[in-house]
Amino acid sequence: MINVFYFDLDLKNSINGVSSYKNNIIPYLEANRNIILHYVVFSDKFTEPKVEEQSSRKLYKLPVSSFSKLFTDDIDLKSISFFVNEIKNCKNIVLQFNWINLCNLAYLIKKQITCTTILVNHCISWKEYVSSDYKLFYELHNAFTKNKAIKITNKQILYEIGSYTYIDHIITVTDCAKKSFTQLFKIDTHKLTKISNGLNPSLIQPQFNHNKNKLRKQYGFDEVEKLMIFAGNINLQKGIFDIVSSLSLLLKKHPNFRLIIAGPGNYEGILKLAKNNWSRITLCGSLDKQTLYDFYAMSDMGIVPSYVEQCSYTCMEMMHNSLPIIVSDVDGLKEMVNDDCGLRIKVDFKKDKASLNQKDLIEKISFLLENPEKAKRLTKNAMRYALANFTAERMAEETVAVYEKTLSGKTELIKNNIQSKVISSSTPFVSIIIPCYNAQKYLQECLESIFKQSFTDFEVILINDGSSDGTDQLIKNQTDTRIVYLQNESNLGISYSLNKAIKLAKGKYIARMDADDTMHVERLKKQIDFLEANLDYGLVGSLHNVVDPNGMPFYKIEVPEENKEIDLGMLFFNPISHPTVIMRSELAKKNPYNIEYSRCEDYELWFRLSRKTKIKNIQIPLINYRTHPNNTVMHHQKEMQQNVMELLSDQLDKRGIEHTTEELVLHCAIGFGMGKRFFNTSERLENLNNWLNKVFASENISSKHTKTELEKFRRFLLEKCVE
């Protein structure tokens, strides 16, 4: 049996696709004999966490302090502790989340119990910027539709991408959303499954036997009127304002045309736009389902004109209710409504705004009104298609299959871990080196992430660098025999500690790790597999997630992937994240850290190693880099920047690039990410261009990189400097 915990948010007066999804899938999950379904709801109205028995299932009521900042308050953490304690003895646990902002909850629960996490993604969040930050939307939309790569810098989106790290599998409701995850967010396709939304046809009850004219008389509409219904939230991205703006032109062709608007939202905006046509609009507010279906039955057509939309329940209901339908030619709507089922209208995404193509809109509405037989044929096709593809029973069956598949995959991983422990040799394959200075607070979590690795043939060398907290006792309390404990009598610094550990390391490979970070379960395996298959590479890093003190992801840090990109970038910024690195042991032993660069010891080492071997950054976040008030970088930022300036000055000299003090300051401002704070005048931007010309023209640079590569890198740096 699978214990499924279905998570929801108590958002009162909220009408959305998630609530429709819940109402349709829950009955089928409850009826499945292989599932025990539990319901978990978060609310800012609850005062204490509690469990209620509801027939065959449990309802967990968990208080939160605020929906805007979930799981950051003591109230929220108390709720999570209560929930984990209640379910810790359950087997085959699947947590299903339906809101993106619940993804971080997966991390907090996974820290404490073994479970599988599933996210059903109901929207493409970056597309919501169509109404709040159109410039950002347009940049992403343009790259997405043209299949172009784009560097994402928006912190909210980066935070979202980071939060997906803790989800085992993502269900999208459209192919469009699946493509967004793989193309823009670089999420592995094996982690994604598309399952369309569905309805229970028996609950729709199309009004076949209801006389259209009788219904119109009941609700006060004239028999000769041509009724088009819009059902949904009244806001900019739903496209309804474009419909209202086109009313005058529509009424010239069809004087009996009437627009019915059912749903909550900005009625004031509608009335302003329709000032001369108030008599031809009916504003209904939110309708109950039975009344809404009556309106579908007496209408001549329905319209879903959204700028962005996924697997729309409104569209689905119209199809199931045998209503001729027009939808915008976007996202999931064009997946749902093919040419045999309805009509699609163009949306013009211009640089300054999005809008429905008015000419196309009027033509499509006119076509349905003037060709009732063709409209009827489209309607029949649409209903057949909906019954075949958009049912709740199919949706639930495919969802349960994802539960089973994901659980099965995790079981296989556990088996492999056990087997690998059995065959481990007495000489470890990897030496994981962790310097520890006052690391008591986070070290245990760091070690737990290491001991969960899918690759287990390693030793962990812990160097206590003169800690004054409980680090020593915490290490001595460890029972894993793979731990090697070294101590410095006083705080001698990271470079000294690393060199000391590397000398004693027995592994074929050296893996770096910081005591306050955690690693992805596949980190060692992925990096070792790469080095074993690519003997000309001596060092491999990866992307990393930046997380807060509680381990919640903020965003993902991206670094260049290939050796040539890394080599070029290194002269401007550190292109390798130190805690993510694994290198060949003989390389590390022959090239110790330079203690003269105590605040950028890694950066200096990369320069030396790049002349001896090739370097790669795997484009997956394999480390969670924790930020907190006691981070070394926060306390020694000025020293670090001074160290870096000395290092880069030395490297420019070695490449024969002469530079003044002013040019060095400008050069370092790029790598320090100062952006507009420094490059805030036309003079400085001109100096930047001149400096890049000088660097790229140098023999050392121009001989190793093509003009195309240099121009691409120039654009990247210029974008970085004006952010």
XYZ file of C-alpha atoms in Angstrom:
723
model
C 0.000 0.000 0.000
C 1.103 3.530 -0.779
C 0.502 6.244 1.806
C -0.283 9.350 -0.232
C -0.340 12.684 1.587
C -2.127 15.272 -0.542
C -1.033 18.809 0.391
C -3.226 21.871 -0.037
C -3.444 25.505 1.034
C -6.574 26.911 2.660
C -7.069 29.873 0.339
C -10.606 31.063 0.958
C -12.608 32.546 -1.924
C -9.965 31.351 -4.378
C -11.275 29.971 -7.667
C -8.524 28.308 -9.651
C -7.486 25.232 -11.572
C -5.886 23.662 -8.499
C -9.222 23.466 -6.681
C -10.882 21.967 -9.782
C -8.040 19.457 -10.051
C -8.478 18.487 -6.398
C -12.239 18.035 -6.696
C -11.789 15.722 -9.668
C -8.807 13.577 -8.674
C -9.497 13.017 -4.959
C -12.532 10.677 -5.413
C -10.540 8.431 -7.755
C -7.512 8.325 -5.462
C -9.784 7.426 -2.539
C -11.296 4.603 -4.578
C -7.913 3.108 -5.508
C -7.289 -0.054 -3.468
C -3.512 0.354 -3.577
C -3.607 3.771 -1.906
C -4.297 5.104 1.558
C -5.058 8.772 0.973
C -4.436 11.408 3.634
C -5.242 15.091 3.314
C -2.890 17.819 4.601
C -4.013 21.434 4.666
C -2.074 24.531 5.737
C -4.002 27.546 6.978
C -3.192 30.838 8.659
C -6.485 30.451 10.538
C -5.488 27.306 12.463
C -4.006 27.868 15.921
C -2.606 24.412 16.758
C -1.636 21.426 14.584
C -4.022 18.491 14.874
C -5.275 15.355 13.137
C -8.910 14.534 12.426
C -10.234 11.143 11.380
C -12.486 11.368 8.312
C -13.973 7.972 7.408
C -11.061 6.075 5.811
C -8.579 8.953 5.756
C -6.868 11.383 8.094
C -7.001 15.147 7.803
C -3.932 16.997 9.064
C -4.646 20.633 9.938
C -1.378 22.548 10.128
C -1.128 26.246 11.037
C 1.228 28.606 9.209
C 2.011 32.207 10.040
C 1.786 33.573 6.495
C 1.264 32.253 2.965
C 3.673 34.855 1.584
C 6.659 33.466 3.550
C 5.987 29.815 4.169
C 8.117 27.711 6.540
C 10.279 30.513 7.910
C 8.481 31.047 11.225
C 8.535 28.998 14.447
C 4.798 28.310 14.003
C 5.448 26.736 10.599
C 8.379 24.642 11.840
C 6.303 23.436 14.798
C 3.613 22.283 12.347
C 6.165 20.379 10.291
C 7.645 18.683 13.365
C 4.155 17.653 14.452
C 3.359 16.253 11.008
C 6.631 14.321 10.693
C 6.172 12.798 14.140
C 2.661 11.656 13.169
C 3.691 9.901 9.946
C 7.243 8.707 10.728
C 6.177 5.056 11.092
C 4.277 4.935 7.791
C 5.685 2.925 4.888
C 5.862 3.885 1.202
C 5.221 7.571 1.828
C 4.393 9.794 -1.149
C 3.966 13.526 -0.587
C 2.023 15.221 -3.389
C 2.398 18.993 -3.608
C 0.236 21.136 -5.886
C 1.795 24.533 -5.219
C 5.321 25.571 -6.180
C 5.819 27.385 -2.865
C 5.443 24.051 -1.041
C 8.538 22.563 -2.713
C 10.809 23.697 0.112
C 8.651 21.718 2.510
C 10.050 18.612 0.809
C 13.514 19.524 2.047
C 12.401 20.014 5.654
C 10.541 16.692 5.721
C 13.208 14.706 3.854
C 15.748 15.758 6.476
C 13.788 13.703 9.002
C 12.125 10.768 7.230
C 12.381 8.718 4.055
C 9.701 9.720 1.569
C 8.994 10.337 -2.112
C 7.998 13.826 -3.221
C 5.814 14.608 -6.229
C 4.903 18.069 -7.518
C 1.934 18.559 -9.829
C 2.824 21.773 -11.646
C -0.371 23.589 -12.652
C 1.180 26.721 -14.139
C 4.313 28.029 -15.831
C 5.197 30.626 -13.236
C 7.432 32.813 -15.422
C 4.544 33.274 -17.851
C 2.609 35.029 -15.081
C 4.983 37.969 -15.621
C 2.953 38.768 -18.736
C 0.857 41.048 -16.524
C 3.369 42.121 -13.853
C 6.779 42.407 -15.568
C 6.225 42.280 -19.304
C 9.854 43.021 -20.191
C 11.022 39.941 -18.297
C 8.188 37.870 -19.740
C 9.030 38.942 -23.285
C 12.720 38.025 -22.904
C 11.874 34.556 -21.619
C 8.996 34.038 -24.054
C 11.157 35.051 -26.998
C 13.930 32.643 -25.997
C 11.435 29.869 -25.259
C 9.522 30.075 -28.545
C 12.723 30.330 -30.600
C 14.445 27.515 -28.672
C 17.284 29.827 -27.685
C 19.441 29.547 -24.593
C 19.022 32.355 -22.066
C 20.796 33.166 -18.816
C 18.205 33.557 -16.069
C 19.131 36.236 -13.531
C 15.767 36.963 -11.900
C 16.188 35.928 -8.253
C 12.601 34.794 -7.813
C 12.873 32.441 -10.788
C 16.289 31.213 -9.648
C 14.799 30.549 -6.211
C 12.019 28.555 -7.856
C 14.486 26.501 -9.904
C 16.482 25.757 -6.767
C 13.383 24.553 -4.935
C 12.807 21.803 -7.518
C 15.988 20.115 -6.240
C 14.019 18.525 -3.407
C 11.262 17.135 -5.624
C 11.717 13.554 -6.854
C 9.316 13.843 -9.776
C 7.349 16.638 -11.437
C 4.024 16.144 -13.195
C 3.227 18.806 -15.774
C -0.248 19.192 -17.224
C 0.969 20.205 -20.711
C 3.841 19.485 -23.074
C 4.502 23.225 -23.099
C 5.244 23.194 -19.370
C 7.438 20.119 -19.746
C 9.454 21.922 -22.421
C 9.809 24.950 -20.131
C 11.333 22.770 -17.414
C 13.831 21.119 -19.742
C 14.722 24.076 -21.981
C 14.764 27.031 -19.581
C 15.236 25.369 -16.187
C 17.578 22.563 -17.396
C 15.680 19.875 -15.472
C 16.280 16.300 -16.609
C 13.437 14.953 -18.738
C 13.482 11.707 -16.719
C 12.242 13.721 -13.756
C 9.167 14.892 -15.709
C 5.871 13.314 -16.747
C 3.044 15.038 -18.587
C -0.457 14.144 -17.374
C -3.354 16.221 -18.697
C -6.051 17.385 -16.307
C -9.376 15.590 -16.386
C -13.036 15.843 -15.412
C -15.544 13.316 -14.178
C -18.015 13.244 -17.136
C -20.854 12.035 -14.912
C -20.682 15.294 -12.937
C -20.921 17.507 -16.004
C -24.471 16.515 -16.967
C -24.703 18.313 -20.322
C -28.050 19.981 -20.814
C -28.946 18.002 -23.956
C -32.592 17.762 -23.005
C -32.910 21.388 -21.950
C -34.518 23.636 -24.498
C -32.153 26.540 -25.224
C -35.016 29.002 -25.587
C -36.570 27.787 -22.347
C -33.311 28.412 -20.498
C -32.987 31.853 -22.047
C -36.473 32.731 -20.923
C -35.669 31.439 -17.430
C -32.595 33.685 -17.162
C -34.020 36.677 -19.016
C -32.206 36.482 -22.370
C -33.842 37.065 -25.756
C -34.160 34.130 -28.156
C -32.641 36.076 -31.068
C -29.497 37.124 -29.191
C -26.133 35.580 -30.063
C -24.564 34.713 -26.725
C -20.839 34.221 -26.127
C -19.732 33.296 -22.606
C -16.425 33.944 -20.877
C -15.917 32.127 -17.549
C -12.904 32.904 -15.391
C -11.037 35.525 -13.412
C -11.293 39.029 -14.845
C -7.719 40.206 -15.204
C -5.295 41.314 -17.878
C -3.728 37.963 -18.708
C -7.099 36.294 -19.272
C -7.567 38.403 -22.427
C -11.104 39.475 -21.573
C -10.306 43.194 -21.869
C -9.361 42.664 -25.528
C -12.765 41.057 -26.122
C -14.545 44.027 -24.565
C -12.398 46.457 -26.605
C -13.598 44.719 -29.784
C -17.305 44.916 -28.916
C -18.109 47.924 -31.102
C -16.670 46.231 -34.196
C -18.443 42.974 -33.363
C -21.784 44.722 -32.932
C -21.482 46.335 -36.365
C -21.423 42.851 -37.909
C -23.722 41.180 -35.373
C -26.115 43.658 -33.705
C -27.678 40.887 -31.599
C -24.326 39.834 -30.090
C -24.115 39.659 -26.288
C -21.056 38.975 -24.139
C -21.657 37.134 -20.859
C -18.869 37.413 -18.279
C -18.973 34.935 -15.379
C -16.311 35.164 -12.700
C -14.711 37.470 -10.117
C -12.274 40.294 -10.760
C -11.862 43.771 -12.200
C -15.416 44.768 -13.195
C -14.529 48.446 -13.015
C -12.021 47.960 -15.825
C -14.625 46.134 -17.918
C -17.225 48.876 -17.454
C -14.757 51.618 -18.413
C -13.866 49.854 -21.657
C -17.487 49.046 -22.510
C -18.928 52.482 -21.729
C -20.823 52.723 -25.033
C -21.937 49.077 -25.016
C -23.122 48.412 -21.484
C -26.429 47.040 -22.711
C -24.635 44.273 -24.648
C -22.675 42.892 -21.696
C -24.002 40.753 -18.858
C -21.822 40.614 -15.737
C -22.778 37.572 -13.659
C -20.128 37.354 -10.965
C -19.184 33.875 -9.783
C -21.746 31.215 -10.684
C -22.313 27.834 -9.077
C -21.588 24.897 -11.399
C -25.200 24.043 -12.195
C -26.017 27.627 -13.184
C -22.786 27.861 -15.177
C -23.699 24.697 -17.090
C -27.130 26.205 -17.820
C -25.348 29.226 -19.275
C -23.178 26.943 -21.405
C -26.306 25.175 -22.663
C -28.059 28.377 -23.763
C -24.976 30.095 -25.231
C -23.928 30.013 -28.875
C -20.226 29.739 -28.069
C -17.643 29.904 -25.310
C -14.313 31.685 -25.372
C -11.035 31.206 -23.475
C -8.855 34.103 -24.704
C -5.948 33.907 -22.215
C -2.456 35.149 -23.032
C -1.074 32.258 -20.962
C -2.941 29.112 -19.999
C -2.177 25.494 -19.223
C -4.669 22.612 -19.191
C -7.716 24.815 -18.636
C -10.645 23.348 -16.710
C -12.911 26.022 -18.194
C -11.968 24.900 -21.697
C -12.484 21.282 -20.686
C -15.934 21.980 -19.241
C -17.014 23.774 -22.403
C -15.864 20.815 -24.514
C -17.660 18.308 -22.260
C -20.792 20.515 -22.361
C -20.925 20.479 -26.188
C -20.364 24.225 -26.472
C -18.678 25.600 -29.635
C -15.347 26.962 -28.457
C -12.776 29.589 -29.380
C -9.434 29.680 -27.556
C -6.255 31.700 -27.868
C -3.472 29.970 -29.784
C -1.107 29.634 -26.806
C 0.471 27.081 -24.497
C -1.847 24.314 -23.327
C -4.901 25.689 -25.123
C -3.506 24.851 -28.537
C -2.675 21.377 -27.216
C -6.272 20.930 -26.037
C -8.171 22.384 -28.997
C -7.011 21.092 -32.367
C -8.442 22.195 -35.719
C -11.171 19.533 -35.588
C -12.450 20.613 -32.170
C -12.619 24.408 -32.231
C -11.079 27.655 -33.411
C -7.936 29.394 -32.194
C -7.155 33.109 -32.272
C -3.690 34.592 -32.564
C -2.055 36.422 -29.693
C 0.417 39.121 -30.699
C 3.372 39.201 -28.306
C 5.014 42.519 -29.132
C 7.942 44.109 -27.325
C 5.731 46.405 -25.266
C 2.605 44.316 -24.660
C 0.546 41.254 -25.498
C -2.889 41.433 -27.108
C -5.365 39.309 -29.014
C -5.253 39.815 -32.762
C -8.472 41.796 -33.177
C -8.994 40.956 -36.858
C -8.568 37.236 -36.195
C -10.845 37.443 -33.148
C -13.732 39.015 -35.070
C -13.314 36.592 -37.981
C -13.424 33.512 -35.716
C -16.480 34.707 -33.783
C -18.238 35.576 -37.038
C -17.407 32.165 -38.505
C -19.153 30.290 -35.690
C -22.171 32.601 -35.775
C -22.530 32.381 -39.556
C -21.842 28.645 -39.928
C -23.981 26.828 -37.345
C -23.609 23.397 -38.999
C -19.816 23.607 -39.036
C -19.919 24.836 -35.445
C -22.042 21.823 -34.526
C -19.543 19.447 -36.140
C -16.652 21.026 -34.236
C -18.660 20.666 -31.035
C -19.228 16.931 -31.523
C -15.554 16.376 -32.254
C -14.578 18.386 -29.185
C -16.796 16.347 -26.889
C -15.467 13.043 -28.271
C -11.901 14.287 -27.861
C -12.566 15.429 -24.286
C -14.116 12.089 -23.332
C -11.074 10.292 -24.736
C -8.369 12.542 -23.317
C -9.651 14.687 -20.443
C -11.216 12.399 -17.841
C -10.460 12.312 -14.130
C -10.233 8.515 -14.154
C -7.378 8.564 -16.709
C -5.681 11.421 -14.833
C -5.784 9.491 -11.542
C -4.542 6.231 -13.099
C -1.545 7.954 -14.681
C -0.786 9.807 -11.446
C -0.785 6.582 -9.421
C 1.581 5.102 -12.020
C 3.997 7.971 -11.296
C 3.743 7.250 -7.550
C 4.625 3.607 -8.159
C 7.418 4.306 -10.640
C 9.097 6.914 -8.427
C 8.841 4.726 -5.325
C 10.280 1.798 -7.284
C 13.236 3.913 -8.430
C 14.066 4.929 -4.854
C 13.892 1.302 -3.689
C 16.351 0.303 -6.415
C 18.702 3.094 -5.317
C 18.654 1.812 -1.736
C 19.472 -1.714 -3.001
C 22.412 -0.390 -4.992
C 23.693 1.495 -1.944
C 23.649 -1.676 0.144
C 25.461 -3.643 -2.572
C 28.110 -0.961 -3.029
C 28.845 -0.979 0.708
C 29.444 -4.720 0.540
C 31.974 -4.499 -2.308
C 33.877 -1.448 -0.974
C 37.622 -2.078 -0.696
C 39.882 -1.317 2.267
C 41.496 1.521 0.279
C 38.846 4.210 -0.347
C 38.233 5.344 -3.906
C 37.455 8.923 -2.838
C 38.770 11.088 -0.015
C 36.251 13.742 1.042
C 38.066 16.592 2.793
C 36.176 18.916 5.157
C 37.925 21.697 7.117
C 35.963 22.495 10.279
C 36.139 25.715 12.253
C 33.346 26.220 14.796
C 31.210 23.949 12.612
C 29.029 22.381 15.298
C 25.739 23.879 14.097
C 25.673 22.407 10.588
C 28.307 19.647 10.502
C 25.933 16.809 11.420
C 23.635 17.665 8.529
C 26.653 17.862 6.225
C 27.806 14.386 7.277
C 24.332 12.894 6.913
C 24.187 14.071 3.301
C 27.550 12.368 2.687
C 26.481 9.080 4.253
C 23.415 9.039 1.970
C 25.569 9.070 -1.181
C 24.707 6.503 -3.847
C 28.476 5.947 -4.211
C 29.802 4.794 -0.847
C 33.469 3.839 -1.330
C 34.996 6.854 0.405
C 36.745 8.178 3.481
C 35.809 11.458 5.173
C 38.763 13.462 6.466
C 37.613 16.021 9.042
C 40.173 18.676 10.064
C 39.235 20.534 13.229
C 41.013 23.859 12.729
C 41.120 25.060 16.349
C 37.366 25.235 16.960
C 36.120 26.728 20.230
C 32.550 25.372 20.063
C 31.335 21.759 20.262
C 32.855 20.642 16.948
C 35.399 18.336 18.606
C 32.800 16.426 20.630
C 30.419 16.186 17.679
C 33.145 14.555 15.565
C 34.164 12.201 18.381
C 30.525 11.097 18.710
C 30.456 9.842 15.107
C 30.418 6.058 14.697
C 30.990 5.674 10.955
C 34.360 3.962 10.446
C 35.025 5.894 7.239
C 35.767 9.062 9.230
C 39.403 10.139 9.705
C 39.821 12.855 12.356
C 42.688 15.394 12.260
C 43.203 18.325 14.635
C 45.128 21.594 14.546
C 46.157 22.950 17.948
C 45.131 26.446 16.852
C 43.294 28.070 13.963
C 45.835 27.759 11.112
C 43.507 28.497 8.206
C 41.859 26.627 5.373
C 44.906 26.355 3.079
C 47.071 24.758 5.781
C 44.240 22.393 6.782
C 43.512 21.307 3.211
C 47.169 20.634 2.443
C 47.512 18.602 5.646
C 44.516 16.430 4.732
C 45.541 15.987 1.086
C 48.939 14.596 2.145
C 47.174 11.870 4.163
C 44.356 11.172 1.699
C 44.263 7.581 0.399
C 41.685 8.000 -2.352
C 42.191 8.068 -6.110
C 40.124 11.265 -6.042
C 39.915 14.237 -3.667
C 36.448 15.703 -3.063
C 36.090 19.139 -1.446
C 33.299 19.949 0.931
C 32.515 22.685 3.455
C 31.204 21.787 6.893
C 28.057 23.896 6.567
C 27.010 22.586 3.131
C 25.180 19.448 1.984
C 25.619 17.360 -1.143
C 23.207 15.843 -3.650
C 22.780 12.085 -3.188
C 24.309 11.452 -6.645
C 27.142 13.969 -6.341
C 30.082 11.572 -6.002
C 28.760 9.143 -8.589
C 28.144 11.761 -11.272
C 31.530 13.441 -10.889
C 33.517 10.204 -10.602
C 31.737 8.729 -13.627
C 32.818 11.785 -15.622
C 36.467 11.649 -14.536
C 36.683 7.895 -15.094
C 35.376 8.351 -18.652
C 37.466 11.463 -19.471
C 41.099 10.876 -18.589
C 42.233 14.219 -20.041
C 40.240 16.038 -17.342
C 41.806 16.423 -13.908
C 39.112 18.405 -12.112
C 35.323 18.597 -12.250
C 32.979 20.995 -10.462
C 29.252 21.641 -10.766
C 26.522 24.188 -10.266
C 25.315 24.780 -6.722
C 22.179 25.928 -4.952
C 22.436 28.807 -2.508
C 20.349 27.989 0.579
C 19.433 29.878 3.735
C 20.425 28.815 7.292
C 17.508 26.339 7.370
C 18.522 24.819 4.042
C 15.811 26.522 1.990
C 17.064 27.270 -1.551
C 17.331 30.895 -2.683
C 18.609 30.382 -6.195
C 21.023 28.386 -8.329
C 24.522 29.632 -9.131
C 25.488 28.899 -12.719
C 29.081 28.556 -13.895
C 30.572 27.957 -17.362
C 30.554 24.332 -18.474
C 33.348 23.643 -20.952
C 37.105 23.961 -20.541
C 37.546 26.845 -23.023
C 34.727 28.832 -21.389
C 36.214 28.213 -17.947
C 39.685 29.252 -19.105
C 38.404 32.520 -20.593
C 36.149 33.339 -17.658
C 38.886 32.658 -15.105
C 40.715 35.874 -15.980
C 37.631 37.871 -14.892
C 35.955 35.844 -12.139
C 36.239 32.547 -10.270
C 34.426 30.089 -12.584
C 34.607 27.077 -10.262
C 32.694 26.632 -7.007
C 35.261 25.310 -4.520
C 32.971 23.029 -2.426
C 31.718 21.287 -5.597
C 35.162 20.185 -6.807
C 36.502 16.658 -7.222
C 40.046 16.311 -8.587
C 42.519 13.551 -9.238
C 44.556 12.849 -6.121
C 47.968 12.945 -7.802
C 47.129 16.384 -9.207
C 46.149 17.710 -5.770
C 49.208 16.240 -4.044
C 51.617 17.791 -6.580
C 49.888 21.189 -6.471
C 49.155 22.230 -2.876
C 47.158 25.313 -1.954
C 49.181 28.543 -1.752
C 48.926 29.935 1.800
C 49.877 33.418 0.540
C 46.390 33.640 -0.995
C 44.560 32.688 2.192
C 41.244 34.295 1.128
C 41.161 33.019 -2.460
C 43.266 29.869 -2.198
C 40.971 27.991 -4.561
C 40.990 30.672 -7.277
C 44.809 30.747 -7.313
C 44.940 26.948 -7.546
C 42.556 26.890 -10.522
C 44.933 29.158 -12.468
C 47.795 26.722 -11.892
C 45.774 23.585 -12.606
C 44.243 25.052 -15.775
C 47.732 25.031 -17.315
C 48.143 21.317 -16.541
C 44.731 19.746 -17.166
C 41.250 20.258 -18.598
C 38.403 21.328 -16.318
C 34.642 20.726 -16.516
C 31.592 21.996 -14.619
C 28.657 19.566 -14.642
C 25.511 21.597 -15.263
C 23.564 20.175 -12.331
C 23.558 21.602 -8.777
C 25.351 18.943 -6.725
C 25.980 21.061 -3.611
C 23.718 23.148 -1.393
C 25.860 26.127 -0.381
C 24.556 27.511 2.902
C 24.613 31.240 3.628
C 24.484 32.330 7.265
C 25.866 35.133 9.461
C 29.043 33.188 10.290
C 30.126 32.458 6.704
C 33.866 33.072 6.336
C 33.320 35.107 3.178
C 31.021 37.520 5.030
C 33.600 38.256 7.733
C 36.602 38.565 5.430
C 35.158 40.125 2.292
C 37.623 43.041 2.137
C 40.598 40.727 2.619
C 39.235 38.395 -0.042
C 38.780 41.217 -2.549
C 42.313 42.461 -1.871
C 43.657 38.931 -2.362
C 41.736 38.588 -5.633
C 43.011 41.941 -6.924
C 46.594 40.860 -6.243
C 45.962 37.516 -7.921
C 44.349 39.002 -11.044
C 47.050 41.642 -11.348
C 49.630 38.857 -11.283
C 47.704 36.826 -13.881
C 47.345 39.827 -16.212
C 51.101 40.344 -15.957
C 51.749 36.693 -16.802
C 49.623 37.098 -19.919
C 51.493 40.204 -20.987
C 48.506 42.508 -20.421
C 49.788 45.791 -19.013
C 47.340 47.599 -16.756
C 47.040 50.724 -14.672
C 45.573 50.816 -11.173
C 42.348 52.259 -12.637
C 42.143 49.435 -15.177
C 42.704 46.830 -12.459
C 39.895 48.321 -10.354
C 37.594 48.251 -13.390
C 38.635 44.675 -14.197
C 37.922 43.484 -10.660
C 34.567 45.303 -10.550
C 33.415 42.848 -13.216
C 34.306 39.771 -11.181
C 33.001 41.219 -7.922
C 29.574 41.554 -9.558
C 29.306 45.273 -8.871
C 27.204 45.837 -11.989
C 25.361 49.152 -12.121
C 26.777 50.194 -8.754
C 30.128 50.705 -10.471
C 29.338 50.947 -14.181
C 26.892 53.791 -13.659
C 28.220 56.398 -16.111
C 28.754 56.484 -19.859
C 32.457 57.149 -19.229
C 32.886 53.967 -17.192
C 30.994 51.926 -19.787
C 33.254 53.327 -22.489
C 36.302 52.485 -20.376
C 34.909 48.978 -19.941
C 34.635 48.479 -23.706
C 38.149 49.816 -24.241
C 39.529 47.529 -21.553
C 37.832 44.454 -23.040
C 39.254 45.354 -26.449
C 42.719 45.504 -24.911
C 42.379 42.174 -23.088
C 40.885 40.312 -26.048
C 43.545 41.675 -28.411
C 46.373 40.270 -26.299
C 48.302 37.384 -27.859
C 47.583 35.048 -24.951
C 43.809 35.455 -25.357
C 43.346 35.941 -29.114
C 45.495 32.915 -29.978
C 43.338 30.540 -27.891
C 39.843 31.823 -28.680
C 37.983 32.607 -31.893
C 36.459 36.006 -32.601
C 33.001 34.454 -32.238
C 33.853 33.066 -28.793
C 35.281 36.383 -27.655
C 32.303 38.357 -28.937
C 29.878 36.020 -27.174
C 31.854 36.383 -23.950
C 31.957 40.173 -24.363
C 28.140 40.271 -24.562
C 27.938 38.134 -21.436
C 30.251 40.473 -19.500
C 28.451 43.611 -20.679
C 25.097 42.165 -19.588
C 26.656 41.273 -16.224
C 27.905 44.846 -15.813
C 24.565 46.567 -16.428
C 22.406 44.287 -14.239
